Coordinates of C-alpha atoms (C1' of nucleotides) in Angstrom, one line a residue:
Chain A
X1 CA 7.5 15.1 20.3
X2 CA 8.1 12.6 17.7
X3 CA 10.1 13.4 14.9
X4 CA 7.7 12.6 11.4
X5 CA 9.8 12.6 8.1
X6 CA 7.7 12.3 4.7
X7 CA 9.0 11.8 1.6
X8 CA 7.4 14.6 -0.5
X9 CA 6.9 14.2 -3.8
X10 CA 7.0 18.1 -4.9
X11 CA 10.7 18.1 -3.5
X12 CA 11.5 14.8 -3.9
X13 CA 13.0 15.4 -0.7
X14 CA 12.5 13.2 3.0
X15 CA 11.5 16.0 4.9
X16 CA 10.7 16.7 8.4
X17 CA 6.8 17.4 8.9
X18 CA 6.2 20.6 10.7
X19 CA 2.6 21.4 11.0
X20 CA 1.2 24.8 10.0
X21 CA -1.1 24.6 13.1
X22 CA 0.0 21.8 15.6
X23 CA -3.3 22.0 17.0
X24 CA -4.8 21.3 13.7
X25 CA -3.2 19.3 11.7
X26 CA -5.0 18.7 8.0
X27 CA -4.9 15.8 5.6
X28 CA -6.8 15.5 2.0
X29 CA -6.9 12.2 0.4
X30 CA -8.2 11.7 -2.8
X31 CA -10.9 9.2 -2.9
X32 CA -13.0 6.8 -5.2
X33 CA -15.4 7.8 -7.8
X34 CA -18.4 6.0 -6.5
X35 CA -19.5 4.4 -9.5
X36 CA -18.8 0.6 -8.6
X37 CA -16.6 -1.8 -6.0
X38 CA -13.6 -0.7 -4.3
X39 CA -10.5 -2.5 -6.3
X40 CA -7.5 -4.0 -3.9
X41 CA -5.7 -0.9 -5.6
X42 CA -8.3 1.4 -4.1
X43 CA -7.7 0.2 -0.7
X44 CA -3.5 0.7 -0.9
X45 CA -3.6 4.7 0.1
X46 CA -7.0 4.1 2.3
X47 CA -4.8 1.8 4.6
X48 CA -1.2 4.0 4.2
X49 CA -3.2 6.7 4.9
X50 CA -4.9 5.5 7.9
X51 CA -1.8 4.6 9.3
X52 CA 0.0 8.1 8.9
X53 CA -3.7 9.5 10.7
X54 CA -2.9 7.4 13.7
X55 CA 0.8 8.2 14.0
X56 CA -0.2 12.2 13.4
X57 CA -2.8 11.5 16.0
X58 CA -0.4 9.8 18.4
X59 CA 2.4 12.5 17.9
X60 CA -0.4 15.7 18.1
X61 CA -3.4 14.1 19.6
X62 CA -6.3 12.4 18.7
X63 CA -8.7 15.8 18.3
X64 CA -5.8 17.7 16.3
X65 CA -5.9 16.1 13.3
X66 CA -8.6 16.7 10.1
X67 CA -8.7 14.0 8.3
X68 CA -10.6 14.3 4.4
X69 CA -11.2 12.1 2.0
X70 CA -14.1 13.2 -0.7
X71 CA -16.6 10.8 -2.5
X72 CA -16.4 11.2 -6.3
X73 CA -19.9 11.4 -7.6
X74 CA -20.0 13.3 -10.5
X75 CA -18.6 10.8 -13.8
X76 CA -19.0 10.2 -16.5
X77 CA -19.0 6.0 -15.6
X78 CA -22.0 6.8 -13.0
X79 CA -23.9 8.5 -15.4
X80 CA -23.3 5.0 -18.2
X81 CA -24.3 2.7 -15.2
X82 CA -27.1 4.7 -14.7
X83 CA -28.1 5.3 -17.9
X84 CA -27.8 1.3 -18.3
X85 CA -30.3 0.5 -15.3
X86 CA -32.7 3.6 -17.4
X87 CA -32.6 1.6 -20.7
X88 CA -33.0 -1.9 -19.0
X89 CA -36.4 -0.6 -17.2
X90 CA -35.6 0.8 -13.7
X91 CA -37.9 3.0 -12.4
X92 CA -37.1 6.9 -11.3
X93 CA -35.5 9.7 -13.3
X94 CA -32.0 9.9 -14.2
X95 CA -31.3 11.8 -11.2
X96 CA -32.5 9.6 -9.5
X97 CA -31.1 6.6 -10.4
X98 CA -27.7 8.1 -10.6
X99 CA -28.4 9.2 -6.7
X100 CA -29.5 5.2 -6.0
X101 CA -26.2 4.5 -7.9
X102 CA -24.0 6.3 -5.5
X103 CA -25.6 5.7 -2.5
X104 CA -25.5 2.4 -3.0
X105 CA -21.6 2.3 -3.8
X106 CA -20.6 4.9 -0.9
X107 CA -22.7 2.1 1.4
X108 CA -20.0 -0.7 0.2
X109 CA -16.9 1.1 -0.1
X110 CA -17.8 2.2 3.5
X111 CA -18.6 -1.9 4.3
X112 CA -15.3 -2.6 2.1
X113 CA -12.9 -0.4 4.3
X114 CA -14.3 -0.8 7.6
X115 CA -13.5 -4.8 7.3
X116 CA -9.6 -3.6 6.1
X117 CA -9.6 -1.4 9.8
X118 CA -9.4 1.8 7.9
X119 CA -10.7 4.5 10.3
X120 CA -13.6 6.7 8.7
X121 CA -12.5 10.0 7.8
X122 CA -13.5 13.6 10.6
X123 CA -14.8 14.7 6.6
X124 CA -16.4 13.0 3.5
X125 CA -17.8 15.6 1.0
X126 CA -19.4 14.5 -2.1
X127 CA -18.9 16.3 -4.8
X128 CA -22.3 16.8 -6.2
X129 CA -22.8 19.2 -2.6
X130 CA -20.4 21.6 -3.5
X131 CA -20.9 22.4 -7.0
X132 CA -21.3 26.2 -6.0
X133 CA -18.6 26.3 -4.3
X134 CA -16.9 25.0 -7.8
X135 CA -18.8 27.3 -9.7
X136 CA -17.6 30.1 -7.5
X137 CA -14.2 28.7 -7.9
X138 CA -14.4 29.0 -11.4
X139 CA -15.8 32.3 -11.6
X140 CA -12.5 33.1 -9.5
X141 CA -10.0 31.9 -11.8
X142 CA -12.1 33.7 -15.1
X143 CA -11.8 36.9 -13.6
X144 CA -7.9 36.3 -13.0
X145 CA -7.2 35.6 -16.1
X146 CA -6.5 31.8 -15.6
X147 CA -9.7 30.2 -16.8
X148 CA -11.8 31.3 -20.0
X149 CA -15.1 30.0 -21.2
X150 CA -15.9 28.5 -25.0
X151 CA -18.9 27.0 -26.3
X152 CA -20.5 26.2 -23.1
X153 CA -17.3 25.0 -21.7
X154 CA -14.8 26.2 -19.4
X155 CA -11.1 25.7 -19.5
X156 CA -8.1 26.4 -17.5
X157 CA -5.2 28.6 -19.1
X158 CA -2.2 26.4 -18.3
X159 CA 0.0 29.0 -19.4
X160 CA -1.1 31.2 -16.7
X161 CA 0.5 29.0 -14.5
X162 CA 4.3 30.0 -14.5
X163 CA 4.7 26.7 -12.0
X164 CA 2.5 24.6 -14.1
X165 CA 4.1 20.7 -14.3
X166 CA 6.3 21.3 -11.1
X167 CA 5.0 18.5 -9.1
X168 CA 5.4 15.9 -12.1
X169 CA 8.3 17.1 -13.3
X170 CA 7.4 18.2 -16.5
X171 CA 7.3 21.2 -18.9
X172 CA 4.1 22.0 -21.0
X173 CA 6.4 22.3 -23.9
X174 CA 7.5 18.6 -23.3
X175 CA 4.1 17.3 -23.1
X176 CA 3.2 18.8 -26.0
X177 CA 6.1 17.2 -27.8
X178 CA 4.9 13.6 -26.1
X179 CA 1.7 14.5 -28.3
X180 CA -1.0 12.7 -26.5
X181 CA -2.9 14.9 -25.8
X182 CA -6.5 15.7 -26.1
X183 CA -6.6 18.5 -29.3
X184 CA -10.5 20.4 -28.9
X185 CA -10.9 23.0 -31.1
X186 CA -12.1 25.3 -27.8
X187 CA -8.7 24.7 -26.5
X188 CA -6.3 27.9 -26.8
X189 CA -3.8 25.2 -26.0
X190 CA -3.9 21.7 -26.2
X191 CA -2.8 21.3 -22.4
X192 CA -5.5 23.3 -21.6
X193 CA -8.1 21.0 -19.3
X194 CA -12.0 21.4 -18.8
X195 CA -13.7 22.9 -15.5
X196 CA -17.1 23.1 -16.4
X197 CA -18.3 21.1 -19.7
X198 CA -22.0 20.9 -20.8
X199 CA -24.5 18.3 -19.7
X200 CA -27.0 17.4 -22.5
X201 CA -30.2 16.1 -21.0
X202 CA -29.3 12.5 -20.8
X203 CA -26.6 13.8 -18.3
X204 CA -27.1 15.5 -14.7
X205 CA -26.6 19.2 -14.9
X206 CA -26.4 22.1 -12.5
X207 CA -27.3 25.7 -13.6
X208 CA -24.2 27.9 -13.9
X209 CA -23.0 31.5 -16.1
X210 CA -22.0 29.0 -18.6
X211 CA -25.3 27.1 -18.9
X212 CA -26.3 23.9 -17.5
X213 CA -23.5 21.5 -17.2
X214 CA -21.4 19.8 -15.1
X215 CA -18.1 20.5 -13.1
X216 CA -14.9 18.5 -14.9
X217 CA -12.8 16.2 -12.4
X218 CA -10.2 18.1 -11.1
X219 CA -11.9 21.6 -9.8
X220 CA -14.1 19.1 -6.9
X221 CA -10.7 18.5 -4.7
X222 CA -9.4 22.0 -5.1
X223 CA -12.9 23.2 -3.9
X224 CA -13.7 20.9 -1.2
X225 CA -10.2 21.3 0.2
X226 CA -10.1 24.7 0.3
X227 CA -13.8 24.4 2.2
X228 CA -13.0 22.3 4.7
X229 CA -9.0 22.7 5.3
X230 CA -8.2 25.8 4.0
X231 CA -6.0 27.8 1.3
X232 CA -3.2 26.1 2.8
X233 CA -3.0 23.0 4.5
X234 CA -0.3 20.2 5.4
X235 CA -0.8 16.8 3.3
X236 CA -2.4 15.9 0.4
X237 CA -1.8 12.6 -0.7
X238 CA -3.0 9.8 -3.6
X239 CA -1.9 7.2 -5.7
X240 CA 1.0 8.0 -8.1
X241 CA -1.2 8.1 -10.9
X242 CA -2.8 10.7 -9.6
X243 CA 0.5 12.8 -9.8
X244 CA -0.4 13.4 -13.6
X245 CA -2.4 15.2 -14.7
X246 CA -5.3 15.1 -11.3
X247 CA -2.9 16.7 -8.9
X248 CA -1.0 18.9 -11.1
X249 CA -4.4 20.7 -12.2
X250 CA -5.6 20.8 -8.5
X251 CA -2.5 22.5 -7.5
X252 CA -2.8 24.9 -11.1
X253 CA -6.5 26.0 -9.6
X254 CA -5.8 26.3 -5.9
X255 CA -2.9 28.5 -6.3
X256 CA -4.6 30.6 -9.1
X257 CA -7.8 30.9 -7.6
X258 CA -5.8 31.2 -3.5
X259 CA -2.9 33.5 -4.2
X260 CA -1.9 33.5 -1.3
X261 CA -2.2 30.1 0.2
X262 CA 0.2 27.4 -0.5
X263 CA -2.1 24.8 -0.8
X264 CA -0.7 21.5 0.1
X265 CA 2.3 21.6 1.5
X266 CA 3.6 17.7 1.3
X267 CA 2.3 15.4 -1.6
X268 CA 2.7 11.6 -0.8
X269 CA 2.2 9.5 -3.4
X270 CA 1.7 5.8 -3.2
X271 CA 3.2 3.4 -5.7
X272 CA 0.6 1.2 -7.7
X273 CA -0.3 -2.1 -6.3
X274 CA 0.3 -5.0 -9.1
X275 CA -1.1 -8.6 -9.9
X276 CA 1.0 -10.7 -11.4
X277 CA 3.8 -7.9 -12.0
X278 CA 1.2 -5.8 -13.9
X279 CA -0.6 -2.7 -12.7
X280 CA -4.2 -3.8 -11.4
X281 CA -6.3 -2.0 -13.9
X282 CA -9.9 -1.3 -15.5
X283 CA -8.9 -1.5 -18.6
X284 CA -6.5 -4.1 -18.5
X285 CA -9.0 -6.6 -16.6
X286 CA -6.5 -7.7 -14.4
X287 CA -8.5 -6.3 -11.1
X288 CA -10.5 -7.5 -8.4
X289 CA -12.4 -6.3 -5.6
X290 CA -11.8 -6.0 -1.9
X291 CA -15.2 -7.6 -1.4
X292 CA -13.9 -10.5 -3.8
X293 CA -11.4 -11.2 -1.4
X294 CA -13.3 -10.9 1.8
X295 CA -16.0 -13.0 -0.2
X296 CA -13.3 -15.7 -0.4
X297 CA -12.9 -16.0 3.5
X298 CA -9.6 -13.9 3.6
X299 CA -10.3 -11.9 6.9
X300 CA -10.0 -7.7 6.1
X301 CA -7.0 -8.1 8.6
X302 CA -4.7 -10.2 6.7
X303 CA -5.5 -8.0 3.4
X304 CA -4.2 -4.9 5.8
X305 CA -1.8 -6.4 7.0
X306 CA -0.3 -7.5 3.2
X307 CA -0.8 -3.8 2.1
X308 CA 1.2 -2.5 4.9
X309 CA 4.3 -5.4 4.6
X310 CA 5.6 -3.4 1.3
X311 CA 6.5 0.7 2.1
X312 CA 3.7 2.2 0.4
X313 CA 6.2 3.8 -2.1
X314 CA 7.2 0.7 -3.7
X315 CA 5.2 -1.2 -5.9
X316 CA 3.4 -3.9 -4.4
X317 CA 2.4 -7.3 -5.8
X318 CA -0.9 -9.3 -3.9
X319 CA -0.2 -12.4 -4.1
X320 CA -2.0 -15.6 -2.4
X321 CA 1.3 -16.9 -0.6
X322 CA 1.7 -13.3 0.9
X323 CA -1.9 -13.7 2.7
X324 CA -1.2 -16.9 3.9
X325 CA 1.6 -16.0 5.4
X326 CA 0.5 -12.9 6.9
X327 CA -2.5 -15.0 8.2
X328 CA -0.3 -17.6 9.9
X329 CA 1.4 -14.2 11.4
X330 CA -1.6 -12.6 12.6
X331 CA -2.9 -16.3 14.6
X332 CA -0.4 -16.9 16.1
X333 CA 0.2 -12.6 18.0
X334 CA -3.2 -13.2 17.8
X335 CA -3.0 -16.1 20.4
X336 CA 0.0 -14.5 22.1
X337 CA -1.9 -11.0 22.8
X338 CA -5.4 -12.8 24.1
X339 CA -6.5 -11.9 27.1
X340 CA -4.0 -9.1 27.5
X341 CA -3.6 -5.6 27.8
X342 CA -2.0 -3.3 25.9
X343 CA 1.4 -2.0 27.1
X344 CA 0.7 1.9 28.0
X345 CA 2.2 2.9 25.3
X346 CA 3.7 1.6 21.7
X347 CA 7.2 0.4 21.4
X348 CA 9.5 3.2 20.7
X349 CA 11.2 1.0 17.6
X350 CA 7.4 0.7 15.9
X351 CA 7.0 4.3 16.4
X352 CA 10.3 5.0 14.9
X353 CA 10.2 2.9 11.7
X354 CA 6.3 4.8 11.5
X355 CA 8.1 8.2 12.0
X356 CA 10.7 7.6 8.8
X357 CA 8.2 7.9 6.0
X358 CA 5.9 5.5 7.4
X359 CA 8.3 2.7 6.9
X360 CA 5.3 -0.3 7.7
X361 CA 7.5 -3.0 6.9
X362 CA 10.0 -1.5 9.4
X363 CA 7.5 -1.6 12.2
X364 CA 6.3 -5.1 11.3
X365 CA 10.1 -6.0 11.7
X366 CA 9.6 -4.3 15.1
X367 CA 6.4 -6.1 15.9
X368 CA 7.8 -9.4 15.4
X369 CA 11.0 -8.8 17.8
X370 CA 8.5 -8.1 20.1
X371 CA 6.4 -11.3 19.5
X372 CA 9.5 -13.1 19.9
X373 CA 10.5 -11.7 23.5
X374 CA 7.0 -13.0 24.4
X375 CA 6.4 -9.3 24.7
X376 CA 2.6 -9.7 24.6
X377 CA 1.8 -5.9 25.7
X378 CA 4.1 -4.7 23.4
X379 CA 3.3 -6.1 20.6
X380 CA -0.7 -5.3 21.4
X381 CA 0.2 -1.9 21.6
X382 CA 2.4 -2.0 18.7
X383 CA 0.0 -3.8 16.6
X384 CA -2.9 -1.0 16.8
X385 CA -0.3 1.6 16.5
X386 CA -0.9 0.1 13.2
X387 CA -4.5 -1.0 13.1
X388 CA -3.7 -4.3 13.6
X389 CA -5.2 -6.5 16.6
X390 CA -7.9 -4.6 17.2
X391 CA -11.1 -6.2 18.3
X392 CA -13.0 -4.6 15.6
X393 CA -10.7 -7.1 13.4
X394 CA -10.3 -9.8 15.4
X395 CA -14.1 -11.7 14.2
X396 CA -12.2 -13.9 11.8
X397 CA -10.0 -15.8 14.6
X398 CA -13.1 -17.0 16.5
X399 CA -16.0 -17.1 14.1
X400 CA -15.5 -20.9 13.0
X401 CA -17.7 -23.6 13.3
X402 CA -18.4 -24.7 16.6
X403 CA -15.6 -28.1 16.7
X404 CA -15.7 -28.2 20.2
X405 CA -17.7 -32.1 20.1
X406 CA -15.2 -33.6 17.2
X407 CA -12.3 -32.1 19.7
X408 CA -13.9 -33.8 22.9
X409 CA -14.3 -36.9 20.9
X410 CA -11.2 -36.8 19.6
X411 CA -9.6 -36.3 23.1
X412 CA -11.4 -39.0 24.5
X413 CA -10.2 -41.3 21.6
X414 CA -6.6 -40.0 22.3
X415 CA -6.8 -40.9 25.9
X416 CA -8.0 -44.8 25.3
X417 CA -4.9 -45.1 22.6
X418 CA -2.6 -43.7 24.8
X419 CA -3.7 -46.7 27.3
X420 CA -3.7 -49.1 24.7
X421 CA -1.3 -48.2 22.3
X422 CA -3.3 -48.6 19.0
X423 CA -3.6 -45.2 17.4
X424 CA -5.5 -45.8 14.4
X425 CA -8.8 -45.0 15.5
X426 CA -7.2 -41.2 16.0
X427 CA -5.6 -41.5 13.1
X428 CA -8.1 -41.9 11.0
X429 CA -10.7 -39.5 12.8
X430 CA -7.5 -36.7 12.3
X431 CA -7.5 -37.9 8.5
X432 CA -11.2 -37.5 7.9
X433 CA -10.6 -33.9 9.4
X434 CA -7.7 -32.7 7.7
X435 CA -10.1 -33.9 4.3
X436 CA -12.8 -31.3 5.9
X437 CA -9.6 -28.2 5.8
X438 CA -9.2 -28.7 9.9
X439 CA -6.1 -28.2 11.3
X440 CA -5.6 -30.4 14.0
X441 CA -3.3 -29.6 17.1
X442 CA -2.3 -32.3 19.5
X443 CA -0.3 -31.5 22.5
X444 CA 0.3 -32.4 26.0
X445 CA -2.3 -29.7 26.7
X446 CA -5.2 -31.5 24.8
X447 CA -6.5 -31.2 20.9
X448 CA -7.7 -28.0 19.4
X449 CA -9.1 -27.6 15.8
X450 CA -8.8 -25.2 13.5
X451 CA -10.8 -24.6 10.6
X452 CA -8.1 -23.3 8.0
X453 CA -8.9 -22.0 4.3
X454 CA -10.4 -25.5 3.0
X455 CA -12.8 -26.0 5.2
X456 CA -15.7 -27.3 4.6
X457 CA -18.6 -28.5 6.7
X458 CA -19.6 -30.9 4.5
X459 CA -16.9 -33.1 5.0
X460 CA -17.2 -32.9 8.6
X461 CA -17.2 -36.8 10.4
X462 CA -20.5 -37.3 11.4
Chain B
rG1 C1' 9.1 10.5 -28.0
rG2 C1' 8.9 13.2 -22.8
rC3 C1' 8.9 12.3 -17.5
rG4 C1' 9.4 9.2 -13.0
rG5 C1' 10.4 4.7 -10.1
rG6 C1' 12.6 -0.1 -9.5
rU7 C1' 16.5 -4.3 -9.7
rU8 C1' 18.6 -7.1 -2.2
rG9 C1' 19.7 -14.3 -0.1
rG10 C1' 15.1 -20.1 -2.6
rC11 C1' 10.7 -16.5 -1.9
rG12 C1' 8.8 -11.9 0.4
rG13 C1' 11.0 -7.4 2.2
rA14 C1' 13.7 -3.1 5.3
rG15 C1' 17.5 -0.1 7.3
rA16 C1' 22.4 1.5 7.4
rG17 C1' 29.2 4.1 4.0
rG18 C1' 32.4 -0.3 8.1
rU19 C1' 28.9 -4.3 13.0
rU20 C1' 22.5 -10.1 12.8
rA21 C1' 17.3 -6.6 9.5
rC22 C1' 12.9 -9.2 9.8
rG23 C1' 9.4 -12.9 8.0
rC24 C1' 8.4 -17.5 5.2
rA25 C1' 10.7 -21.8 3.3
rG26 C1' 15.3 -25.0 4.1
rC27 C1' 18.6 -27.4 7.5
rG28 C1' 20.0 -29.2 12.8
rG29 C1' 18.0 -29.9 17.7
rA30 C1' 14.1 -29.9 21.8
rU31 C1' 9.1 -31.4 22.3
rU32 C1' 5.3 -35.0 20.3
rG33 C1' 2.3 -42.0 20.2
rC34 C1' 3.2 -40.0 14.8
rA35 C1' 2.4 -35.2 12.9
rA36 C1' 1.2 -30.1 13.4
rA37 C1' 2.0 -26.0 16.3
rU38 C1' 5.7 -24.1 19.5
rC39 C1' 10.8 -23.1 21.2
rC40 C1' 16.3 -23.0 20.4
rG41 C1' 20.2 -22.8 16.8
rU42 C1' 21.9 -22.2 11.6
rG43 C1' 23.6 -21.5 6.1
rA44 C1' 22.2 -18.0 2.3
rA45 C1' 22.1 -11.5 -0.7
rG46 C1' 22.1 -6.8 -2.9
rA47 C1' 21.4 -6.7 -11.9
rC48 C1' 26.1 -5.4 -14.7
rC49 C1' 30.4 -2.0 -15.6
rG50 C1' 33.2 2.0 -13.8
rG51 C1' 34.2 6.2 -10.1
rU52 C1' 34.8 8.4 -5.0
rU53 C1' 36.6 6.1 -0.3
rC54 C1' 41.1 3.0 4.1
rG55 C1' 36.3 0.6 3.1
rA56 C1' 30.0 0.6 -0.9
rU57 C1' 24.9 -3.6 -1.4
rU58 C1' 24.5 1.6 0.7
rC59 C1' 27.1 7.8 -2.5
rC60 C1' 28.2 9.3 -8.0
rG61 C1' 28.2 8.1 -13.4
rG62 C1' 27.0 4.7 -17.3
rU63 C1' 24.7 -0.1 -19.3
rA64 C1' 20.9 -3.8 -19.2
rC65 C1' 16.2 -5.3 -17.9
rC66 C1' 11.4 -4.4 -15.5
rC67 C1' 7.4 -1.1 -14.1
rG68 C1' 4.5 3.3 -14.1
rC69 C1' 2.7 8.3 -15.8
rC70 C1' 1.8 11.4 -20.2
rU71 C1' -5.7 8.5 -21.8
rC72 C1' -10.6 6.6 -17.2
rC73 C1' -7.7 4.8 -13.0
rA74 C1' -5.3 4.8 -6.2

RNA sequence: GGCGGGUUGGCGGAGAGGUUACGCAGCGGAUUGCAAAUCCGUGAAGACCGGUUCGAUUCCGGUACCCGCCUCCA
């Protein structure tokens, strides 16, 4: 059995993984709120996360792991963009334009990550079908004392919470002291945070005890979780951001309302992905989207293989020079691996570098030892160990133009120079092609052409 | 203000208390009509100041700078 060790952010500890059922191993990831594009950021934890499922896959097999990742669709930002397309003429009701809305965005982030290799998840609740299970949750914590209901809304009693800021590291008291936050004059305290809050009728509401209204953002995760993994269950991980204050209230409402479960037993937490050395956010403007990039001809397996070169708990910065470089990377295994099998099973020194806190850039290192013993097998298996060199991905390496006349002609032209020993006429048909982004490849072998990142078949020789 | 993370060679980026990370770029060579690609070889590092140690880039303390969370965010 293969040793895993996580670094877990409650403990702050690297820790050996020990299942609670090795026969059903159970993973919660938090995912997007499906109100527009995935952002590169989005897609850090999908692809760190997919990796950990296939190592927990390989060490327990592939039908003993659950893996979940929910779809965010109740928020505030759907209801604006829906409200927008309602003012600017669309037909339907609210509801339903706020159901278009989401439908719509779950069909692209599915689109987005599939290119990237991410591996859909066993699970992918929406929110807006489990609002009685939140409503029942709620109810839970009321009658224990931990939540209590005020002018339509509900809150939770963070003082009910002896544990309350353990995963972040903080104290109520020093929050309160830091002074940003939220002051509602429903709150008992001004940590306090909203499970239920009222829905006017310009907002979509459910029925509940406290009137119509809708749940607040945390209480989805600890509900969903507990319906499809359980009171207690092994990993729940996110973004960093999501440390404070999202996790920290999921873990204040799972415990509260499941006394006796543990909830989640390791927290992983990715670091942020920058841009230019700043954190890719919305309100900083500095983002972009997955499709952006894919939209710009940079294949979904060079942006994996970039967000798996930096150990997912260490910032990151996307940069252009890292995907070409990871491009150039993935042609030539690519080349090296065609036609061949993988090895039976992956290299024990990728598996290893996977096993210590999914240390990516460690098996990488490991992947290109391999690729420099001509190891081709290897390095096949390797690779998908990681989710890289999979057919699924591989489109991008054989989807060009169809070069295959210029390449005859150019052979042809190579041949007569060779005999006569006036090269210009090759010269000049490898210039007009190197103008048109081809890469051009002469060897004793013959010519091959490669269209690169420039190309463009307008420049073409005729 | 409170809390957390980081600082490694020209660039990117890991592990390990003592032995080559690795990749890209550079340099030398092989190959090539010339290039490219490929192959072989190679120089180069760990913010600063202390401490522990026979020995620290690696552990501990401090300083500086950078980043993040505390507000929608992965």
């Amino acid at each position: 059995m293969v040793e895993i060790r996580l670094t877990n952010t409650r403990t702050r500890r690297k820790e050996l993984f020990r299942p609670i059922d090795a026969q059903n191993v159970r993973l919660y990831l938090c995912g997007p709120t499906v109100y527009d594009r995935a952002h590169l950021g989005n897609a850090r934890p999908v692809v760190v996360i997919d990796v950990l499922v296939r190592l927990l896959r390989h060490a327990y097999g592939t039908d003993h792991v659950t893996y979940v990742r929910n779809f965010t669709d109740v928020d505030d930002k759907i209801n604006a963009t829906a409200l927008a397309r309602k003012e600017a003429g669309a037909p339907g009701t609210l509801e339903e334009l706020i159901r278009e809305r989401t439908h719509e965005t779950i069909g692209w982030y599915h689109a987005d990550m599939d290119a990237l290799g991410a591996l859909r998840p066993d699970h992918e609740p929406r929110a807006t079908d489990y609002i009685g299970e939140m409503v029942l949750m709620i109810e839970t914590l009321i009658k224990g004392g931990h939540a209590y209901a005020r002018d339509g809304h509900v809150l939770f009693r963070v003082r009910s919470f002896a544990d309350y800021g353990q995963l972040s590291g903080r104290s109520v008291d020093d929050m309160i002291a830091g002074a940003r936050v939220e002051v509602a004059p429903f709150k008992e305290d001004p940590m306090d945070f909203v499970l239920w809050k009222p829905s006017d009728d310009d907002l979509p509401g459910w029925d509940s005890p406290w009137g119509r209204g809708r749940p607040g953002w945390h209480i989805e995760c600890s509900a969903m979780s507990y319906e499809l993994l359980g009171e207690s269950f092994d990993i729940h991980a996110g973004g960093i951001d999501l440390q404070f204050p999202h996790h920290e209230n999921e873990i204040a409402q799972s415990c509260c309302a499941h006394p006796h479960g543990d909830f989640a037993r390791v927290w992983l937490h990715n670091e942020m992905l920058q841009v230019e050395g700043r954190k890719m956010s919305k309100s900083l403007g500095n983002f972009f989207t997955v499709r952006d990039l894919l939209d710009q001809s940079i294949p979904g397996e060079v942006i994996r293989f970039v967000l798996l070169s930096t150990h997912y708990r260490k910032p990151m910065d996307w940069t252009a020079e890292k995907a070409r470089e990871a491009e150039a990377v993935l042609r030539r295994w690519r080349g090296l691996v065609a036609g061949i099998d993988p090895a039976p099973s992956p290299a024990p020194a990728v598996i290893a570098a996977l096993a210590d806190d999914l240390n990516t850039a460690g098996a990488i290192a490991a992947l290109h030892e391999l690729a420099g013993r001509g190891d081709g097998p290897g390095l096949l298996a390797g690779a998908q160990m990681l989710g890289l060199l999979t057919d699924e991905l591989g489109d991008w390496i054989t989807s060009g133009p169809d070069l295959s006349d210029l390449a005859e002609r150019m052979t042809a032209l190579r041949a007569e120079a060779k005999a006569s020993k006036d090269f210009s006429a090759v010269d000049a048909l490898k210039q007009s092609l190197i103008a048109a982004g081809v890469e051009v490849r002469m060897g004793p072998l013959g010519v091959e052409l490669l269209p690169g990142p420039d190309f463009d078949a307008a420049k073409l020789p005729q």
